[in-house]
Coordinates of N, CA and C in Angstrom, one line a residue:
M1 N 10.8 29.9 22.2 CA 9.8 29.3 21.3 C 10.0 30.0 19.9
V2 N 9.9 29.2 18.8 CA 10.0 29.7 17.5 C 8.9 30.7 17.2
A3 N 9.3 31.8 16.6 CA 8.2 32.9 16.3 C 7.2 32.2 15.4
N4 N 5.9 32.6 15.7 CA 4.8 32.0 15.0 C 4.6 32.8 13.7
L5 N 5.4 32.5 12.7 CA 5.4 33.3 11.4 C 4.8 32.3 10.4
R6 N 3.8 32.8 9.6 CA 3.3 31.9 8.6 C 4.3 31.7 7.5
R7 N 5.1 32.7 7.2 CA 6.1 32.5 6.2 C 7.3 33.4 6.6
L8 N 8.5 32.8 6.7 CA 9.7 33.5 7.1 C 10.2 34.4 5.9
S9 N 10.9 35.4 6.2 CA 11.5 36.2 5.1 C 12.5 35.5 4.3
R10 N 12.7 35.9 3.1 CA 13.7 35.3 2.2 C 15.1 35.3 2.9
S11 N 15.5 36.4 3.6 CA 16.8 36.4 4.2 C 16.9 35.4 5.3
V12 N 15.8 35.3 6.1 CA 15.8 34.3 7.2 C 15.9 32.9 6.6
E13 N 15.2 32.6 5.6 CA 15.2 31.3 5.0 C 16.6 31.0 4.4
D14 N 17.3 32.0 3.8 CA 18.6 31.8 3.3 C 19.6 31.4 4.4
Y15 N 19.5 32.1 5.5 CA 20.4 31.9 6.7 C 20.1 30.5 7.3
L16 N 18.9 30.1 7.4 CA 18.6 28.8 8.0 C 19.1 27.7 7.1
T17 N 18.9 27.8 5.8 CA 19.4 26.7 4.9 C 20.9 26.7 4.8
A18 N 21.5 27.9 4.9 CA 23.0 27.9 4.9 C 23.5 27.2 6.2
I19 N 22.9 27.5 7.3 CA 23.3 26.9 8.6 C 23.1 25.4 8.5
Y20 N 22.0 25.0 7.9 CA 21.7 23.5 7.8 C 22.7 22.8 6.9
R21 N 23.1 23.4 5.8 CA 24.0 22.8 4.9 C 25.4 22.7 5.5
L22 N 25.8 23.8 6.2 CA 27.1 23.8 6.9 C 27.1 22.8 8.1
S23 N 26.0 22.6 8.7 CA 25.9 21.7 9.9 C 25.9 20.2 9.4
E24 N 25.6 20.0 8.1 CA 25.7 18.6 7.6 C 27.1 18.1 7.6
R25 N 28.1 19.1 7.5 CA 29.5 18.7 7.5 C 30.0 18.6 8.9
G26 N 29.3 19.1 9.9 CA 29.8 19.1 11.2 C 28.7 19.5 12.2
D27 N 29.0 19.7 13.4 CA 27.9 19.9 14.4 C 27.4 21.3 14.4
V28 N 28.2 22.3 14.1 CA 27.9 23.7 14.2 C 28.3 24.4 12.9
A29 N 27.8 25.6 12.8 CA 28.2 26.5 11.7 C 28.9 27.8 12.2
S30 N 30.1 28.1 11.8 CA 30.8 29.3 12.3 C 30.3 30.5 11.5
T31 N 30.5 31.7 12.2 CA 30.1 32.9 11.6 C 30.8 33.1 10.2
S32 N 32.1 32.8 10.2 CA 32.9 33.0 9.0 C 32.4 32.1 7.8
D33 N 32.0 30.9 8.2 CA 31.5 29.9 7.2 C 30.2 30.4 6.6
I34 N 29.3 30.9 7.5 CA 28.0 31.4 7.1 C 28.2 32.6 6.1
A35 N 29.1 33.5 6.5 CA 29.4 34.7 5.7 C 29.9 34.3 4.3
G36 N 30.8 33.3 4.3 CA 31.3 32.8 3.0 C 30.3 32.2 2.1
M37 N 29.4 31.4 2.7 CA 28.3 30.7 1.9 C 27.3 31.7 1.4
L38 N 27.0 32.7 2.1 CA 26.0 33.7 1.7 C 26.6 35.0 1.1
A39 N 27.9 35.1 1.0 CA 28.6 36.2 0.5 C 28.2 37.5 1.1
V40 N 28.2 37.5 2.5 CA 27.9 38.7 3.2 C 29.0 39.0 4.2
Q41 N 29.0 40.1 4.9 CA 30.0 40.4 5.9 C 29.8 39.7 7.2
P42 N 30.8 39.3 7.9 CA 30.6 38.7 9.2 C 29.8 39.5 10.2
A43 N 29.9 40.8 10.1 CA 29.1 41.6 11.0 C 27.6 41.5 10.7
S44 N 27.2 41.3 9.5 CA 25.8 41.1 9.1 C 25.4 39.8 9.6
V45 N 26.2 38.8 9.6 CA 25.9 37.4 10.1 C 25.6 37.5 11.6
S46 N 26.5 38.2 12.3 CA 26.3 38.3 13.8 C 24.9 38.9 14.1
G47 N 24.6 40.0 13.4 CA 23.3 40.6 13.7 C 22.1 39.7 13.4
M48 N 22.2 39.0 12.2 CA 21.1 38.1 11.9 C 21.0 36.9 12.8
V49 N 22.2 36.3 13.2 CA 22.2 35.2 14.1 C 21.5 35.6 15.5
K50 N 21.8 36.8 15.9 CA 21.2 37.2 17.2 C 19.6 37.2 17.0
K51 N 19.1 37.7 15.9 CA 17.7 37.7 15.7 C 17.1 36.3 15.6
L52 N 17.9 35.4 14.9 CA 17.4 34.0 14.8 C 17.4 33.4 16.2
A53 N 18.4 33.7 17.0 CA 18.4 33.1 18.4 C 17.2 33.6 19.2
E54 N 16.9 34.9 19.1 CA 15.8 35.5 19.8 C 14.5 34.9 19.4
S55 N 14.4 34.4 18.1 CA 13.2 33.8 17.6 C 13.1 32.3 17.9
G56 N 14.2 31.8 18.5 CA 14.2 30.4 18.8 C 14.5 29.4 17.6
L57 N 15.2 30.0 16.6 CA 15.5 29.2 15.4 C 16.9 28.6 15.5
V58 N 17.8 29.3 16.2 CA 19.2 28.8 16.4 C 19.6 28.9 17.8
E59 N 20.6 28.2 18.2 CA 21.2 28.4 19.5 C 22.7 28.5 19.4
H60 N 23.3 29.4 20.2 CA 24.8 29.6 20.2 C 25.5 28.4 20.9
V61 N 26.6 28.1 20.3 CA 27.5 27.1 20.9 C 28.8 27.9 21.2
P62 N 29.0 28.2 22.5 CA 30.1 29.1 22.8 C 31.5 28.7 22.2
Y63 N 32.1 29.8 21.6 CA 33.4 29.7 20.9 C 33.4 28.9 19.7
R64 N 32.3 28.4 19.2 CA 32.3 27.6 18.0 C 31.4 28.1 16.9
G65 N 30.2 28.5 17.3 CA 29.2 29.0 16.2 C 27.8 28.8 16.7
V66 N 27.0 28.4 15.7 CA 25.5 28.2 16.0 C 25.1 26.9 15.4
R67 N 24.0 26.4 16.0 CA 23.3 25.2 15.4 C 21.8 25.5 15.4
L68 N 21.1 24.8 14.5 CA 19.7 25.0 14.4 C 19.0 24.3 15.6
T69 N 18.0 24.9 16.1 CA 17.1 24.3 17.1 C 16.2 23.3 16.3
D70 N 15.4 22.5 17.0 CA 14.5 21.6 16.3 C 13.5 22.4 15.4
G71 N 13.1 23.6 15.9 CA 12.2 24.4 15.1 C 12.9 25.0 13.9
G72 N 14.2 25.4 14.1 CA 15.0 26.0 13.0 C 15.2 24.9 11.9
K73 N 15.5 23.7 12.3 CA 15.8 22.7 11.4 C 14.5 22.3 10.6
R74 N 13.4 22.3 11.2 CA 12.1 22.1 10.6 C 11.9 23.1 9.5
E75 N 12.1 24.4 9.8 CA 11.9 25.4 8.8 C 13.0 25.3 7.7
A76 N 14.2 25.0 8.0 CA 15.2 24.8 7.0 C 14.9 23.7 6.0
L77 N 14.4 22.6 6.5 CA 14.0 21.5 5.7 C 12.8 21.8 4.8
R78 N 11.9 22.7 5.2 CA 10.8 23.1 4.4 C 11.4 23.8 3.1
V79 N 12.4 24.6 3.3 CA 13.0 25.3 2.2 C 13.8 24.3 1.3
V80 N 14.6 23.5 1.9 CA 15.3 22.5 1.2 C 14.4 21.6 0.3
R81 N 13.3 21.2 0.9 CA 12.3 20.4 0.2 C 11.8 21.2 -1.0
R82 N 11.4 22.5 -0.8 CA 10.9 23.3 -2.0 C 12.0 23.3 -3.1
H83 N 13.2 23.6 -2.7 CA 14.3 23.7 -3.6 C 14.5 22.5 -4.4
R84 N 14.5 21.3 -3.8 CA 14.9 20.1 -4.4 C 13.7 19.6 -5.3
V85 N 12.5 19.8 -4.8 CA 11.3 19.4 -5.7 C 11.3 20.3 -6.9
L86 N 11.6 21.6 -6.7 CA 11.6 22.5 -7.9 C 12.7 22.1 -8.9
E87 N 13.8 21.8 -8.4 CA 14.9 21.3 -9.3 C 14.4 20.1 -10.1
S88 N 13.8 19.1 -9.4 CA 13.4 17.9 -10.0 C 12.3 18.2 -11.1
Y89 N 11.4 19.1 -10.8 CA 10.3 19.4 -11.7 C 10.8 20.2 -12.9
L90 N 11.7 21.1 -12.7 CA 12.3 21.9 -13.8 C 13.0 21.0 -14.8
K91 N 13.7 20.0 -14.3 CA 14.5 19.1 -15.2 C 13.5 18.1 -15.8
A92 N 12.7 17.5 -15.1 CA 11.8 16.4 -15.6 C 10.7 16.9 -16.5
R93 N 10.1 18.0 -16.2 CA 8.9 18.4 -16.9 C 9.1 19.7 -17.8
L94 N 10.1 20.5 -17.5 CA 10.3 21.7 -18.3 C 11.6 21.7 -19.1
G95 N 12.3 20.6 -19.1 CA 13.4 20.5 -20.0 C 14.7 21.2 -19.6
Y96 N 14.8 21.7 -18.4 CA 16.0 22.3 -17.9 C 17.1 21.3 -17.8
S97 N 18.4 21.7 -18.1 CA 19.5 20.8 -17.8 C 19.9 20.8 -16.4
W98 N 20.6 19.8 -15.9 CA 20.9 19.7 -14.5 C 21.9 20.8 -14.0
D99 N 22.6 21.4 -14.9 CA 23.5 22.5 -14.5 C 22.9 23.8 -14.3
N100 N 21.6 24.0 -14.7 CA 21.0 25.3 -14.5 C 19.7 25.3 -13.6
V101 N 19.4 24.1 -13.1 CA 18.2 24.1 -12.2 C 18.4 24.7 -10.8
H102 N 19.7 24.6 -10.4 CA 20.0 25.0 -9.0 C 19.7 26.5 -8.8
R103 N 20.2 27.3 -9.7 CA 20.0 28.8 -9.6 C 18.5 29.2 -9.8
E104 N 17.9 28.5 -10.8 CA 16.5 28.8 -11.0 C 15.6 28.4 -9.8
A105 N 15.9 27.3 -9.2 CA 15.2 26.9 -8.0 C 15.4 27.8 -6.9
E106 N 16.6 28.4 -6.8 CA 16.9 29.4 -5.7 C 16.0 30.6 -5.9
R107 N 15.7 31.0 -7.1 CA 14.9 32.1 -7.3 C 13.4 31.8 -6.9
L108 N 13.0 30.6 -7.2 CA 11.6 30.2 -7.0 C 11.3 29.7 -5.6
E109 N 12.3 29.2 -4.9 CA 12.0 28.5 -3.6 C 11.3 29.4 -2.5
H110 N 11.5 30.7 -2.6 CA 11.0 31.5 -1.6 C 9.5 32.0 -1.9
A111 N 9.2 31.8 -3.2 CA 7.8 32.2 -3.6 C 6.8 31.0 -3.7
A112 N 7.3 29.8 -3.9 CA 6.4 28.7 -4.1 C 5.8 28.3 -2.8
S113 N 4.5 28.0 -2.9 CA 3.7 27.6 -1.7 C 4.0 26.1 -1.4
D114 N 3.8 25.7 -0.2 CA 3.9 24.2 0.1 C 2.9 23.4 -0.7
E115 N 1.7 24.0 -1.0 CA 0.7 23.2 -1.8 C 1.2 23.0 -3.2
L116 N 1.8 24.1 -3.8 CA 2.4 23.9 -5.1 C 3.4 22.8 -5.2
I117 N 4.3 22.9 -4.2 CA 5.4 21.9 -4.1 C 4.8 20.5 -4.0
D118 N 3.8 20.3 -3.1 CA 3.2 19.0 -3.0 C 2.6 18.5 -4.3
R119 N 2.0 19.4 -5.1 CA 1.4 19.0 -6.4 C 2.5 18.7 -7.4
M120 N 3.6 19.4 -7.3 CA 4.7 19.1 -8.2 C 5.3 17.7 -7.8
E121 N 5.5 17.5 -6.6 CA 6.0 16.2 -6.1 C 5.1 15.1 -6.5
A122 N 3.8 15.2 -6.4 CA 2.9 14.2 -6.8 C 2.9 13.9 -8.3
A123 N 3.0 15.0 -9.1 CA 3.1 14.9 -10.5 C 4.3 14.1 -11.0
L124 N 5.4 14.2 -10.2 CA 6.7 13.5 -10.4 C 6.7 12.1 -9.8
E125 N 5.5 11.7 -9.2 CA 5.4 10.4 -8.5 C 6.4 10.3 -7.4
H126 N 6.6 11.4 -6.6 CA 7.3 11.4 -5.3 C 8.7 10.9 -5.5
P127 N 9.5 11.7 -6.2 CA 11.0 11.3 -6.3 C 11.7 11.4 -4.9
Q128 N 12.6 10.5 -4.8 CA 13.4 10.4 -3.5 C 14.6 11.4 -3.5
H129 N 15.1 11.7 -4.7 CA 16.3 12.5 -4.8 C 16.2 13.5 -5.9
D130 N 16.9 14.7 -5.8 CA 16.9 15.7 -6.8 C 17.8 15.3 -7.9
P131 N 17.9 16.1 -9.0 CA 18.8 15.7 -10.2 C 20.2 15.5 -9.8
H132 N 20.7 16.1 -8.7 CA 22.1 16.0 -8.3 C 22.3 14.9 -7.3
G133 N 21.3 14.1 -6.9 CA 21.4 13.0 -6.0 C 21.1 13.3 -4.6
A134 N 20.8 14.6 -4.2 CA 20.5 14.9 -2.9 C 19.1 14.5 -2.5
P135 N 19.0 13.9 -1.2 CA 17.6 13.4 -0.8 C 16.6 14.6 -0.6
I136 N 15.4 14.3 -1.0 CA 14.3 15.3 -0.9 C 13.6 15.1 0.5
P137 N 13.5 16.1 1.3 CA 12.8 15.9 2.6 C 11.3 15.6 2.4
T138 N 10.7 14.9 3.3 CA 9.3 14.6 3.2 C 8.5 15.8 3.6
R139 N 7.2 15.8 3.4 CA 6.3 16.9 3.9 C 6.4 17.0 5.4
G140 N 6.6 15.9 6.1 CA 6.7 15.9 7.5 C 8.0 16.3 8.1
G141 N 9.0 16.6 7.2 CA 10.3 17.1 7.7 C 11.3 16.0 7.9
E142 N 11.1 14.8 7.4 CA 12.0 13.7 7.5 C 12.9 13.7 6.3
I143 N 14.2 13.3 6.4 CA 15.1 13.3 5.3 C 16.0 12.1 5.5
E144 N 16.3 11.5 4.3 CA 17.1 10.3 4.3 C 18.6 10.6 4.8
A145 N 19.1 9.8 5.7 CA 20.5 10.0 6.1 C 21.4 9.4 5.0
V146 N 22.4 10.2 4.6 CA 23.3 9.7 3.6 C 24.7 9.6 4.2
N147 N 25.4 8.6 3.8 CA 26.8 8.4 4.3 C 27.7 8.0 3.1
Y148 N 27.8 8.9 2.2 CA 28.6 8.6 1.0 C 30.0 9.0 1.2
T149 N 30.9 8.5 0.3 CA 32.3 8.8 0.4 C 32.7 9.6 -0.9
A150 N 33.6 10.6 -0.7 CA 34.0 11.4 -1.8 C 34.9 10.5 -2.7
L151 N 34.7 10.7 -4.0 CA 35.5 9.9 -5.0 C 37.0 10.0 -4.8
A152 N 37.4 11.2 -4.3 CA 38.8 11.4 -4.1 C 39.4 10.5 -3.0
D153 N 38.5 9.9 -2.2 CA 39.0 9.1 -1.1 C 38.9 7.6 -1.3
I154 N 38.5 7.2 -2.5 CA 38.3 5.8 -2.9 C 39.6 5.2 -3.3
R155 N 39.9 4.0 -2.8 CA 41.1 3.3 -3.1 C 41.0 2.7 -4.5
A156 N 42.2 2.5 -5.1 CA 42.3 1.9 -6.5 C 41.8 0.5 -6.4
G157 N 41.1 0.1 -7.5 CA 40.6 -1.3 -7.6 C 39.1 -1.4 -7.1
T158 N 38.6 -0.3 -6.7 CA 37.2 -0.3 -6.1 C 36.2 0.0 -7.2
D159 N 35.0 -0.7 -7.1 CA 33.9 -0.4 -7.9 C 32.9 0.4 -7.1
V160 N 32.4 1.5 -7.7 CA 31.5 2.4 -7.0 C 30.4 2.9 -7.9
E161 N 29.4 3.4 -7.3 CA 28.3 4.1 -8.0 C 28.2 5.5 -7.6
V162 N 28.1 6.4 -8.5 CA 27.9 7.9 -8.2 C 26.5 8.0 -7.6
R163 N 26.5 8.6 -6.4 CA 25.2 8.8 -5.7 C 24.8 10.3 -5.7
A164 N 25.7 11.2 -5.7 CA 25.4 12.7 -5.6 C 26.6 13.5 -6.0
V165 N 26.4 14.7 -6.4 CA 27.4 15.6 -6.8 C 27.1 17.0 -6.1
Q166 N 28.1 17.8 -5.8 CA 27.9 19.1 -5.3 C 27.3 20.0 -6.4
D167 N 26.3 20.7 -6.1 CA 25.5 21.4 -7.2 C 25.6 22.9 -7.3
D168 N 26.6 23.5 -6.6 CA 26.6 24.9 -6.5 C 27.3 25.6 -7.7
D169 N 27.9 24.9 -8.6 CA 28.7 25.5 -9.7 C 28.2 24.9 -11.0
P170 N 27.5 25.7 -11.8 CA 27.0 25.2 -13.1 C 28.1 24.7 -14.1
Q171 N 29.2 25.4 -14.1 CA 30.3 25.0 -15.0 C 30.8 23.7 -14.6
R172 N 30.9 23.4 -13.3 CA 31.4 22.1 -12.8 C 30.4 21.0 -13.2
L173 N 29.1 21.3 -13.0 CA 28.1 20.3 -13.4 C 28.2 20.0 -14.9
R174 N 28.3 21.0 -15.7 CA 28.4 20.8 -17.1 C 29.6 19.9 -17.5
Y175 N 30.7 20.2 -16.8 CA 31.9 19.4 -17.0 C 31.8 17.9 -16.6
L176 N 31.2 17.8 -15.4 CA 30.9 16.4 -14.9 C 30.0 15.7 -15.9
G177 N 29.0 16.4 -16.4 CA 28.2 15.8 -17.4 C 28.9 15.3 -18.6
T178 N 29.9 16.1 -19.1 CA 30.7 15.6 -20.3 C 31.5 14.4 -19.9
L179 N 31.9 14.3 -18.7 CA 32.7 13.1 -18.2 C 31.8 11.9 -18.0
G180 N 30.5 12.1 -17.9 CA 29.6 11.0 -17.6 C 29.5 10.8 -16.1
L181 N 30.0 11.7 -15.2 CA 29.9 11.5 -13.8 C 28.6 12.1 -13.2
V182 N 27.6 11.3 -13.4 CA 26.2 11.7 -12.9 C 25.7 10.6 -12.0
P183 N 24.7 11.0 -11.2 CA 24.1 10.0 -10.2 C 23.6 8.7 -11.0
G184 N 24.0 7.6 -10.4 CA 23.5 6.3 -11.0 C 24.6 5.6 -11.9
V185 N 25.6 6.3 -12.2 CA 26.6 5.8 -13.1 C 27.6 4.9 -12.3
R186 N 28.0 3.8 -12.8 CA 29.0 2.9 -12.2 C 30.4 3.3 -12.6
L187 N 31.4 3.3 -11.7 CA 32.8 3.6 -11.9 C 33.7 2.5 -11.4
H188 N 34.8 2.3 -12.1 CA 35.8 1.4 -11.6 C 37.1 2.3 -11.4
V189 N 37.6 2.4 -10.1 CA 38.7 3.3 -9.9 C 40.0 2.5 -10.2
L190 N 40.7 3.0 -11.2 CA 41.9 2.3 -11.6 C 43.1 2.7 -10.8
D191 N 43.2 4.0 -10.5 CA 44.4 4.5 -9.7 C 44.1 5.8 -9.0
R192 N 44.7 6.0 -7.9 CA 44.6 7.2 -7.2 C 46.0 7.7 -6.8
A193 N 46.4 8.7 -7.5 CA 47.8 9.2 -7.3 C 48.0 9.8 -5.9
P194 N 49.2 9.6 -5.3 CA 49.4 10.2 -4.0 C 49.5 11.7 -4.0
F195 N 49.5 12.2 -2.8 CA 49.7 13.7 -2.5 C 48.7 14.5 -3.3
S196 N 47.4 14.1 -3.2 CA 46.3 14.8 -3.8 C 46.4 14.8 -5.3
G197 N 46.9 13.8 -5.8 CA 47.0 13.7 -7.3 C 45.7 13.2 -7.9
P198 N 45.7 13.1 -9.2 CA 44.4 12.8 -9.9 C 44.0 11.4 -9.7
V199 N 42.7 11.1 -10.0 CA 42.1 9.8 -9.9 C 41.8 9.3 -11.3
T200 N 42.3 8.1 -11.6 CA 42.0 7.5 -12.9 C 40.9 6.5 -12.8
L201 N 39.9 6.6 -13.6 CA 38.8 5.6 -13.5 C 38.2 5.3 -14.8
R202 N 37.4 4.2 -14.8 CA 36.6 3.9 -16.0 C 35.1 4.2 -15.7
V203 N 34.6 5.1 -16.5 CA 33.2 5.5 -16.3 C 32.3 4.5 -17.1
G204 N 31.3 3.9 -16.3 CA 30.5 2.9 -16.9 C 30.9 1.5 -16.4
G205 N 31.8 1.4 -15.5 CA 32.3 0.2 -14.9 C 33.6 -0.3 -15.5
R206 N 33.9 -1.5 -15.4 CA 35.2 -2.1 -15.8 C 35.4 -2.0 -17.3
N207 N 34.3 -2.0 -18.1 CA 34.5 -2.0 -19.5 C 34.1 -0.6 -20.1
G208 N 34.1 0.4 -19.3 CA 33.7 1.8 -19.7 C 34.9 2.6 -20.3
I209 N 34.7 3.9 -20.3 CA 35.6 4.8 -20.9 C 36.6 5.3 -19.8
T210 N 37.9 5.3 -20.0 CA 38.8 5.8 -19.0 C 38.8 7.3 -19.0
Q211 N 38.8 7.9 -17.8 CA 38.8 9.3 -17.5 C 39.8 9.6 -16.4
V212 N 40.4 10.7 -16.5 CA 41.3 11.2 -15.4 C 40.7 12.4 -14.8
V213 N 40.5 12.4 -13.4 CA 39.8 13.5 -12.7 C 40.7 14.0 -11.7
G214 N 40.8 15.3 -11.6 CA 41.7 16.0 -10.6 C 41.1 15.7 -9.2
S215 N 41.9 15.8 -8.2 CA 41.5 15.5 -6.8 C 40.4 16.5 -6.3
E216 N 40.6 17.8 -6.7 CA 39.6 18.8 -6.3 C 38.2 18.5 -6.8
L217 N 38.2 18.1 -8.1 CA 36.9 17.8 -8.7 C 36.3 16.5 -8.1
A218 N 37.2 15.5 -7.9 CA 36.8 14.2 -7.3 C 36.2 14.4 -5.9
A219 N 36.7 15.4 -5.2 CA 36.1 15.7 -3.9 C 34.7 16.1 -3.9
K220 N 34.2 16.6 -5.1 CA 32.8 17.0 -5.2 C 31.9 16.0 -5.7
V221 N 32.4 14.8 -5.9 CA 31.6 13.6 -6.4 C 31.5 12.6 -5.3
F222 N 30.2 12.2 -4.9 CA 30.0 11.3 -3.8 C 29.5 10.0 -4.2
V223 N 30.1 8.9 -3.7 CA 29.9 7.6 -4.2 C 29.6 6.6 -3.1
R224 N 29.2 5.4 -3.5 CA 29.1 4.3 -2.5 C 29.7 3.1 -3.2
E225 N 30.3 2.2 -2.5 CA 31.0 1.0 -3.0 C 29.9 0.0 -3.4
V226 N 30.1 -0.6 -4.6 CA 29.2 -1.6 -5.1 C 30.0 -2.8 -5.5
R227 N 29.3 -3.9 -5.8 CA 30.0 -5.1 -6.4 C 29.6 -5.3 -7.8
G228 N 30.6 -5.8 -8.6 CA 30.2 -6.1 -9.9 C 29.9 -5.0 -10.8
A229 N 30.6 -3.8 -10.6 CA 30.4 -2.7 -11.5 C 31.0 -2.9 -12.9

């Protein structure tokens, strides 16, 4: 059974959200991946994972790693919700740019109460996505399922809409902003070079501005196919 804690420690919340984000890419999170995401030593991860398992927040998957229990996922989504509502509020109401809300929200997410987050969300008229396109969990712990494709994997001749971008690097976000690669923008993919070569596209649809994006950057931009871009 999950420990009956009114508020988990910052460290526990960081671990739960890291495991949640890693699990979005697959079924389990490995010790090495958790260590890399949190910039800690694998030995520290092993000790914390043991405590989380004893509290009923995670479960071990032999020879593979750990996954969140239902209770662990519920707690992780509470933090994700706080983070993404904070990002949305900082940008919409306090004038922060989309490249610096992530780190500011990371500082605030552990201190903000659920009541404050609810009030912020209501003041924003219940946004569905944060400034980077990630879905915001509901108060009840539900979250929109997303099935977007990385821009790097889109074939030439396809019209797409940017739906989300990876938000962990402010410099990357600033650069994406200069290219116009932000959620909601339509793109027409002109060419995709082989062997992990660059992607050539028109930003703004078929009549937009031509840009060339490296494959590594294109892998951080998530899109869905549309018609008539």
